[in-house]
mmCIF file of C-alpha atoms in Angstrom:
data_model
loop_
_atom_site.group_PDB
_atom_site.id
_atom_site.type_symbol
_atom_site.label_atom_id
_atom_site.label_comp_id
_atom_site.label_asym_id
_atom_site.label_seq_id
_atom_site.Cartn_x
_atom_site.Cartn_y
_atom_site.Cartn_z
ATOM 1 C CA UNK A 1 -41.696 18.844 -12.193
ATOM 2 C CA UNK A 2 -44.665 21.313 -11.110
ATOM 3 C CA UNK A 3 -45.919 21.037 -8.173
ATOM 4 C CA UNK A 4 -49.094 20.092 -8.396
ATOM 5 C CA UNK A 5 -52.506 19.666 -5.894
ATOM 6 C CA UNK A 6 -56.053 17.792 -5.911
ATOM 7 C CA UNK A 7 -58.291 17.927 -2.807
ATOM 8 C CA UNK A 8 -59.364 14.564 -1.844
ATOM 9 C CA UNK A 9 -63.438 14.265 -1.989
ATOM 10 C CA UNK A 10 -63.128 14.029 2.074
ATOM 11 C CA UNK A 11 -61.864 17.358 1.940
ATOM 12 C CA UNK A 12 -64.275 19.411 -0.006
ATOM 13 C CA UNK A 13 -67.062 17.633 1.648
ATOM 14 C CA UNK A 14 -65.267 18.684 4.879
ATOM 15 C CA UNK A 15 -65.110 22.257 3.662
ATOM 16 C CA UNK A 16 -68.907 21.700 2.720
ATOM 17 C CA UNK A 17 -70.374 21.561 6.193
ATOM 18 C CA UNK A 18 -68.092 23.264 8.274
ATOM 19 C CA UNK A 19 -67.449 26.453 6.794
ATOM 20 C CA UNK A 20 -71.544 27.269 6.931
ATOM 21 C CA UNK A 21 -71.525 25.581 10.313
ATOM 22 C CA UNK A 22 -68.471 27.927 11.528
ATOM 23 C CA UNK A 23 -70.202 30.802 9.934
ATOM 24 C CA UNK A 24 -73.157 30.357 11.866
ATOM 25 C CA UNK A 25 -71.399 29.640 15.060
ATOM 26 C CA UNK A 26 -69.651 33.006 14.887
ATOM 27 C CA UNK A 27 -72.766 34.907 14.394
ATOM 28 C CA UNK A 28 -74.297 33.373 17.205
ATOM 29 C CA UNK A 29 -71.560 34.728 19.575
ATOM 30 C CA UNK A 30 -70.933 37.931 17.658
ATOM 31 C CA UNK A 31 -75.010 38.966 18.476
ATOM 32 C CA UNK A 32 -75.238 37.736 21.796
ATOM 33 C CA UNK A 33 -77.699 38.118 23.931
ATOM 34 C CA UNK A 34 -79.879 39.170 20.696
ATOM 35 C CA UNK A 35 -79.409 35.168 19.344
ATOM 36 C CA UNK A 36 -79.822 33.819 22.615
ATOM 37 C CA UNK A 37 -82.947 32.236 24.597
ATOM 38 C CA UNK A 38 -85.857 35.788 24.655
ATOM 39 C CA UNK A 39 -83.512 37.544 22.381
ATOM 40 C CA UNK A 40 -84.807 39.545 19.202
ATOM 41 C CA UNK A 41 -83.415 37.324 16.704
ATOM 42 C CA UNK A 42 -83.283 33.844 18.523
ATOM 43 C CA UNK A 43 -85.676 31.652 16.983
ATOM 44 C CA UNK A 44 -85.752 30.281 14.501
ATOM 45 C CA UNK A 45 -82.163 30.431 13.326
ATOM 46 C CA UNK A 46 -80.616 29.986 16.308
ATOM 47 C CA UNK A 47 -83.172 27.891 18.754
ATOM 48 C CA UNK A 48 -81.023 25.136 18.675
ATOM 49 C CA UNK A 49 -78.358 27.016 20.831
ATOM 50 C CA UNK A 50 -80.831 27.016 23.295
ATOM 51 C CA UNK A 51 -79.827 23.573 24.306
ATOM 52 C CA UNK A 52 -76.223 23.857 23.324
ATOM 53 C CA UNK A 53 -75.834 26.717 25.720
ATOM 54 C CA UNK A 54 -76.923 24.504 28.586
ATOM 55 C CA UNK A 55 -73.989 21.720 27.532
ATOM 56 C CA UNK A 56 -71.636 24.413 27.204
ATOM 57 C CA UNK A 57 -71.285 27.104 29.546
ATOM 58 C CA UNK A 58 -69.194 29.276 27.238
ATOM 59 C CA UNK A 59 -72.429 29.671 25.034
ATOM 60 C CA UNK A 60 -75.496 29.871 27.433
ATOM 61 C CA UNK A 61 -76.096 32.720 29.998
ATOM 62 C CA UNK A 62 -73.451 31.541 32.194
ATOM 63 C CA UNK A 63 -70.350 33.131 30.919
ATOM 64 C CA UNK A 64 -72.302 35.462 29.446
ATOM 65 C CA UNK A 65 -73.160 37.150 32.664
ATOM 66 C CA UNK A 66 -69.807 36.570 33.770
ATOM 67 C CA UNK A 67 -68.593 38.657 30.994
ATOM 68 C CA UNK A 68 -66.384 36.498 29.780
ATOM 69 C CA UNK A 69 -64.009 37.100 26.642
ATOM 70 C CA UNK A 70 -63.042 33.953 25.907
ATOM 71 C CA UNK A 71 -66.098 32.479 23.818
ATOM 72 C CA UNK A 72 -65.755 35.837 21.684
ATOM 73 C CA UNK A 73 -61.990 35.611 21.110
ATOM 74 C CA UNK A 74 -62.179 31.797 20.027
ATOM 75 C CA UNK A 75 -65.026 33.068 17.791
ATOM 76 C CA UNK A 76 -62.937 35.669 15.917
ATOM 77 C CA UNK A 77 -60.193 33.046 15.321
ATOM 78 C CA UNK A 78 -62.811 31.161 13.456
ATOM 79 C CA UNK A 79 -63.473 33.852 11.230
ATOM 80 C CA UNK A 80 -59.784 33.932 10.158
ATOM 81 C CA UNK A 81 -59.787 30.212 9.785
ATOM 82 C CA UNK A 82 -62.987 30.383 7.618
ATOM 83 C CA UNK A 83 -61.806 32.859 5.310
ATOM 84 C CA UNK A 84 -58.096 31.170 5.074
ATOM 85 C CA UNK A 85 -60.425 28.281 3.678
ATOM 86 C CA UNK A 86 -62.301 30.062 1.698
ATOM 87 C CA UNK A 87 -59.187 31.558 -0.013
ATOM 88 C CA UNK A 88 -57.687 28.008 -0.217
ATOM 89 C CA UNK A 89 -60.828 26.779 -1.903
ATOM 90 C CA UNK A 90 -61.202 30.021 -4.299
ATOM 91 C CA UNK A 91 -57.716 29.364 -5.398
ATOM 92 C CA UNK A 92 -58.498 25.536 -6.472
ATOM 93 C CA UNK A 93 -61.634 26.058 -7.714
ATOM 94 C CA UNK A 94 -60.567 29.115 -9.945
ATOM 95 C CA UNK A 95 -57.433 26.992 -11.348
ATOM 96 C CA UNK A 96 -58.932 23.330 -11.118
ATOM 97 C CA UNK A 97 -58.453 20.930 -14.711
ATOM 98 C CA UNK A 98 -62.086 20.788 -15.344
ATOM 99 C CA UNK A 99 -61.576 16.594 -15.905
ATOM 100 C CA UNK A 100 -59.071 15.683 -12.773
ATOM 101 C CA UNK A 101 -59.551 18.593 -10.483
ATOM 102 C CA UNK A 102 -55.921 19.221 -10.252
ATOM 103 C CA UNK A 103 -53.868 22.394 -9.827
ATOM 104 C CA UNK A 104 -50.338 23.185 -10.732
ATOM 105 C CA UNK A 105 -47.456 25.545 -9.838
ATOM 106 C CA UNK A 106 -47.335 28.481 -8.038
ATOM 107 C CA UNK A 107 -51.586 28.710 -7.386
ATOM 108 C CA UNK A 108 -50.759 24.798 -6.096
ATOM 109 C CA UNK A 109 -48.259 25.782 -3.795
ATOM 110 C CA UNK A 110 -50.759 28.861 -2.564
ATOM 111 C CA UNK A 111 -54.026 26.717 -2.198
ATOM 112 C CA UNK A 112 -51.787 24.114 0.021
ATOM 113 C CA UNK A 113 -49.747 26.581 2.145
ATOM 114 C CA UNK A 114 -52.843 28.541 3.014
ATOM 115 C CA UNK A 115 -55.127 25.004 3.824
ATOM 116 C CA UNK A 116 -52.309 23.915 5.914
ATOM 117 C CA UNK A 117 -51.844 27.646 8.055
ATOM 118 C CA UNK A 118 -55.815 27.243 8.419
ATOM 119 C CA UNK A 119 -55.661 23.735 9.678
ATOM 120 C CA UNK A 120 -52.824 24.274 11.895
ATOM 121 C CA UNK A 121 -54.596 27.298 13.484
ATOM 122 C CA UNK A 122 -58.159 25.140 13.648
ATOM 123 C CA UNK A 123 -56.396 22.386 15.498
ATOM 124 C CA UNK A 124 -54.450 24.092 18.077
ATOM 125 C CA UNK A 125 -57.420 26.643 18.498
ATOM 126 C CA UNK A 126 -59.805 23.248 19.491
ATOM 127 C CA UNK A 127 -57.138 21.939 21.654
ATOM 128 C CA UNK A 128 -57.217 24.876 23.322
ATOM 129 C CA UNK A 129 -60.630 24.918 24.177
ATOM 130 C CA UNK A 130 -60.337 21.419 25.364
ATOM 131 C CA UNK A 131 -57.691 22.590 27.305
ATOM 132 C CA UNK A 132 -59.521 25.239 29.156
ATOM 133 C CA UNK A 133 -62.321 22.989 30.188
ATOM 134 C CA UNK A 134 -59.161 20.288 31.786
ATOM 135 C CA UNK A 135 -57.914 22.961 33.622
ATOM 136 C CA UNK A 136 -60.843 24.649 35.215
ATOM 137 C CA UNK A 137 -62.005 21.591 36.212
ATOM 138 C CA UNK A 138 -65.094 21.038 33.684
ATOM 139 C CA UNK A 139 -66.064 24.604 34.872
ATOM 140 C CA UNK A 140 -68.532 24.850 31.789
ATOM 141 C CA UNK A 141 -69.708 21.237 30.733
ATOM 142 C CA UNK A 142 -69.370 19.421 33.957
ATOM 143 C CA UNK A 143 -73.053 19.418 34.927
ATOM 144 C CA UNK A 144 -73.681 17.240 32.126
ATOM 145 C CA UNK A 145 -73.806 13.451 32.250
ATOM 146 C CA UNK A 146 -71.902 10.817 30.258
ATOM 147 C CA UNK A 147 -74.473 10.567 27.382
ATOM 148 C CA UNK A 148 -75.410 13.931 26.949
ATOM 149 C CA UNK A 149 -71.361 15.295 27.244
ATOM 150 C CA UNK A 150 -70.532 12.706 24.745
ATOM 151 C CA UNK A 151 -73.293 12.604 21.998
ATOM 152 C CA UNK A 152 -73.521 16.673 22.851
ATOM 153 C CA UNK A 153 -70.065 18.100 23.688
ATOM 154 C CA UNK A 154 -66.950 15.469 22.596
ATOM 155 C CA UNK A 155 -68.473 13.871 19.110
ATOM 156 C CA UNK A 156 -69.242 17.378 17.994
ATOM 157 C CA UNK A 157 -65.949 18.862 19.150
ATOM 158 C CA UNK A 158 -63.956 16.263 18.274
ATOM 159 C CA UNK A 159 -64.710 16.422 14.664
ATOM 160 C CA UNK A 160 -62.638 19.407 14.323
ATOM 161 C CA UNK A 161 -59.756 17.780 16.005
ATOM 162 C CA UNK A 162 -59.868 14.864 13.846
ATOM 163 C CA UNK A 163 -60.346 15.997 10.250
ATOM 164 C CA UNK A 164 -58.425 19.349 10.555
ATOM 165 C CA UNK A 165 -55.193 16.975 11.346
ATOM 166 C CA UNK A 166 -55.681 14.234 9.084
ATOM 167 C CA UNK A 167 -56.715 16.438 5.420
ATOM 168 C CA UNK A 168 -55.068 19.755 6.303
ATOM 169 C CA UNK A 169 -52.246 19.265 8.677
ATOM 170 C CA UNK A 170 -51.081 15.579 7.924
ATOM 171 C CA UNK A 171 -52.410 15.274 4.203
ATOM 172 C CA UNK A 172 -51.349 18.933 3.288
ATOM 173 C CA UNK A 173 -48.300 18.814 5.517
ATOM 174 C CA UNK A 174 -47.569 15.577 3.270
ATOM 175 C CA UNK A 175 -47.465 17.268 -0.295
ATOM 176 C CA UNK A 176 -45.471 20.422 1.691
ATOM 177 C CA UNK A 177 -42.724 17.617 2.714
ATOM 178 C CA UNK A 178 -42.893 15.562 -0.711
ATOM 179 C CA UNK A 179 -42.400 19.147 -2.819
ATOM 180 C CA UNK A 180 -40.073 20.366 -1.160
ATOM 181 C CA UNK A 181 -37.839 17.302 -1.152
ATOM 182 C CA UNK A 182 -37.701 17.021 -4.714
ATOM 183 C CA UNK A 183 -36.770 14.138 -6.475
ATOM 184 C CA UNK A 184 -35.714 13.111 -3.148
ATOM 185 C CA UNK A 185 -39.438 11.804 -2.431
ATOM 186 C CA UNK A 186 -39.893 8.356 -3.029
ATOM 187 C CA UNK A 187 -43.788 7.796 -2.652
ATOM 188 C CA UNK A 188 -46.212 9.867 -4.607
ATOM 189 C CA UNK A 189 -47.862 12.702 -2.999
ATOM 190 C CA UNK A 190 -50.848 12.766 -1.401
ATOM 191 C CA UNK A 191 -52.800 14.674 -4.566
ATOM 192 C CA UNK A 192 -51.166 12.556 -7.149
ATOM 193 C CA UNK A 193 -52.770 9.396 -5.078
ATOM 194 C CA UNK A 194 -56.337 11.199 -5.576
ATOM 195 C CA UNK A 195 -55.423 11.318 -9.059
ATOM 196 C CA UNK A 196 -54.010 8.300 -9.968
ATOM 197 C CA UNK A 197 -57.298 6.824 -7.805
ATOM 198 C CA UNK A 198 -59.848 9.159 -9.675
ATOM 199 C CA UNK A 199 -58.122 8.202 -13.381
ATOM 200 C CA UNK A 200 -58.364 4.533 -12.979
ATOM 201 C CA UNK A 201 -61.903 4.563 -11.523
ATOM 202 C CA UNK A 202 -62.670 6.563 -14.812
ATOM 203 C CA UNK A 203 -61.208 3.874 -17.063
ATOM 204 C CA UNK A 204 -63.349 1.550 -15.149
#
């Protein structure tokens, strides 16, 4: 039996939104200080990094002036995750069954290898920059209070440690397992689910 693939609607709405969002985070940080507060091509595209940067440290004038690397470097790796997506999502969307959305074989096996590399690499990337804020001791949100850190800095953040591991690392991960095992898997796979789902809500 082919191996076969359909993103969940969670997914490509997840894809949706962050892949513009990314984008635009990375060319704040790739034209700083020209996107920043006075710069030449702050406002209006990036104004509301004006605020952001005084949450976050690594984004205002504060590391910045400090001449930090890190807040570049984190930056490029979401680049490479962006266009790993992008590739995953070409790859579906040039092979997709135009009724059930599914791909099969060897362009499957691509789309879901590549979506899982890119959500592995988003997830430990964001744990990482969790990390670095633990271990310096808050050095670049801990002038914020409760409200602000958590309606500002965690809820934001912690988006992309949530949905990276549940659609990319733990759905993906799933079909990797379940195809590879063979007739050996006992449950359906995580695409044939969204199938099965999308069939009978059609028949409906």
């Amino acid at each position: 039996m082919a191996f076969t693939h359909t993103p969940s609607r969670l997914t490509l709405l997840w894809l949706a939104l962050s892949l513009p969002a990314v984008t635009w985070d990375f060319l704040y940080v790739t034209f700083r200080p020209h996107t920043m507060p006075g710069g030449s091509i702050h406002s209006p595209v990036w104004l509301p990094y004006a605020l952001y940067g005084e949450v976050d440290g690594n984004y205002g004038w504060k590391q910045w002036h400090a001449g930090s690397g890190f807040p570049a470097a984190q930056s490029w790796m979401n680049l490479v995750e962006t266009v790993m997506y992008l590739i995953y999502t070409w790859i579906w969307w040039a092979n997709k069954d135009e009724v059930t959305g599914e791909i099969k074989g060897k362009r499957a096996a691509a789309a879901v290898l590549t979506g899982f590399a890119a959500g592995v690499m988003t997830e430990s990337k964001t744990v990482l920059y969790w990390l670095n804020e633990i271990c310096s001791g808050y050095e670049n949100i801990g002038q914020n209070d409760l409200f602000r850190l958590l309606v500002l800095w965690v809820v934001p953040n912690g988006l992309w440690l949530v949905f990276p591991a549940t659609q990319f690392i733990y759905g993906f991960g799933k079909e990797i397992i379940d195809g590879l095992a063979g007739d050996e898997a006992e449950k359906p796979t995580y695409s044939q689910v969204v199938k099965k789902n999308r069939a009978e809500k059609k028949e409906l």
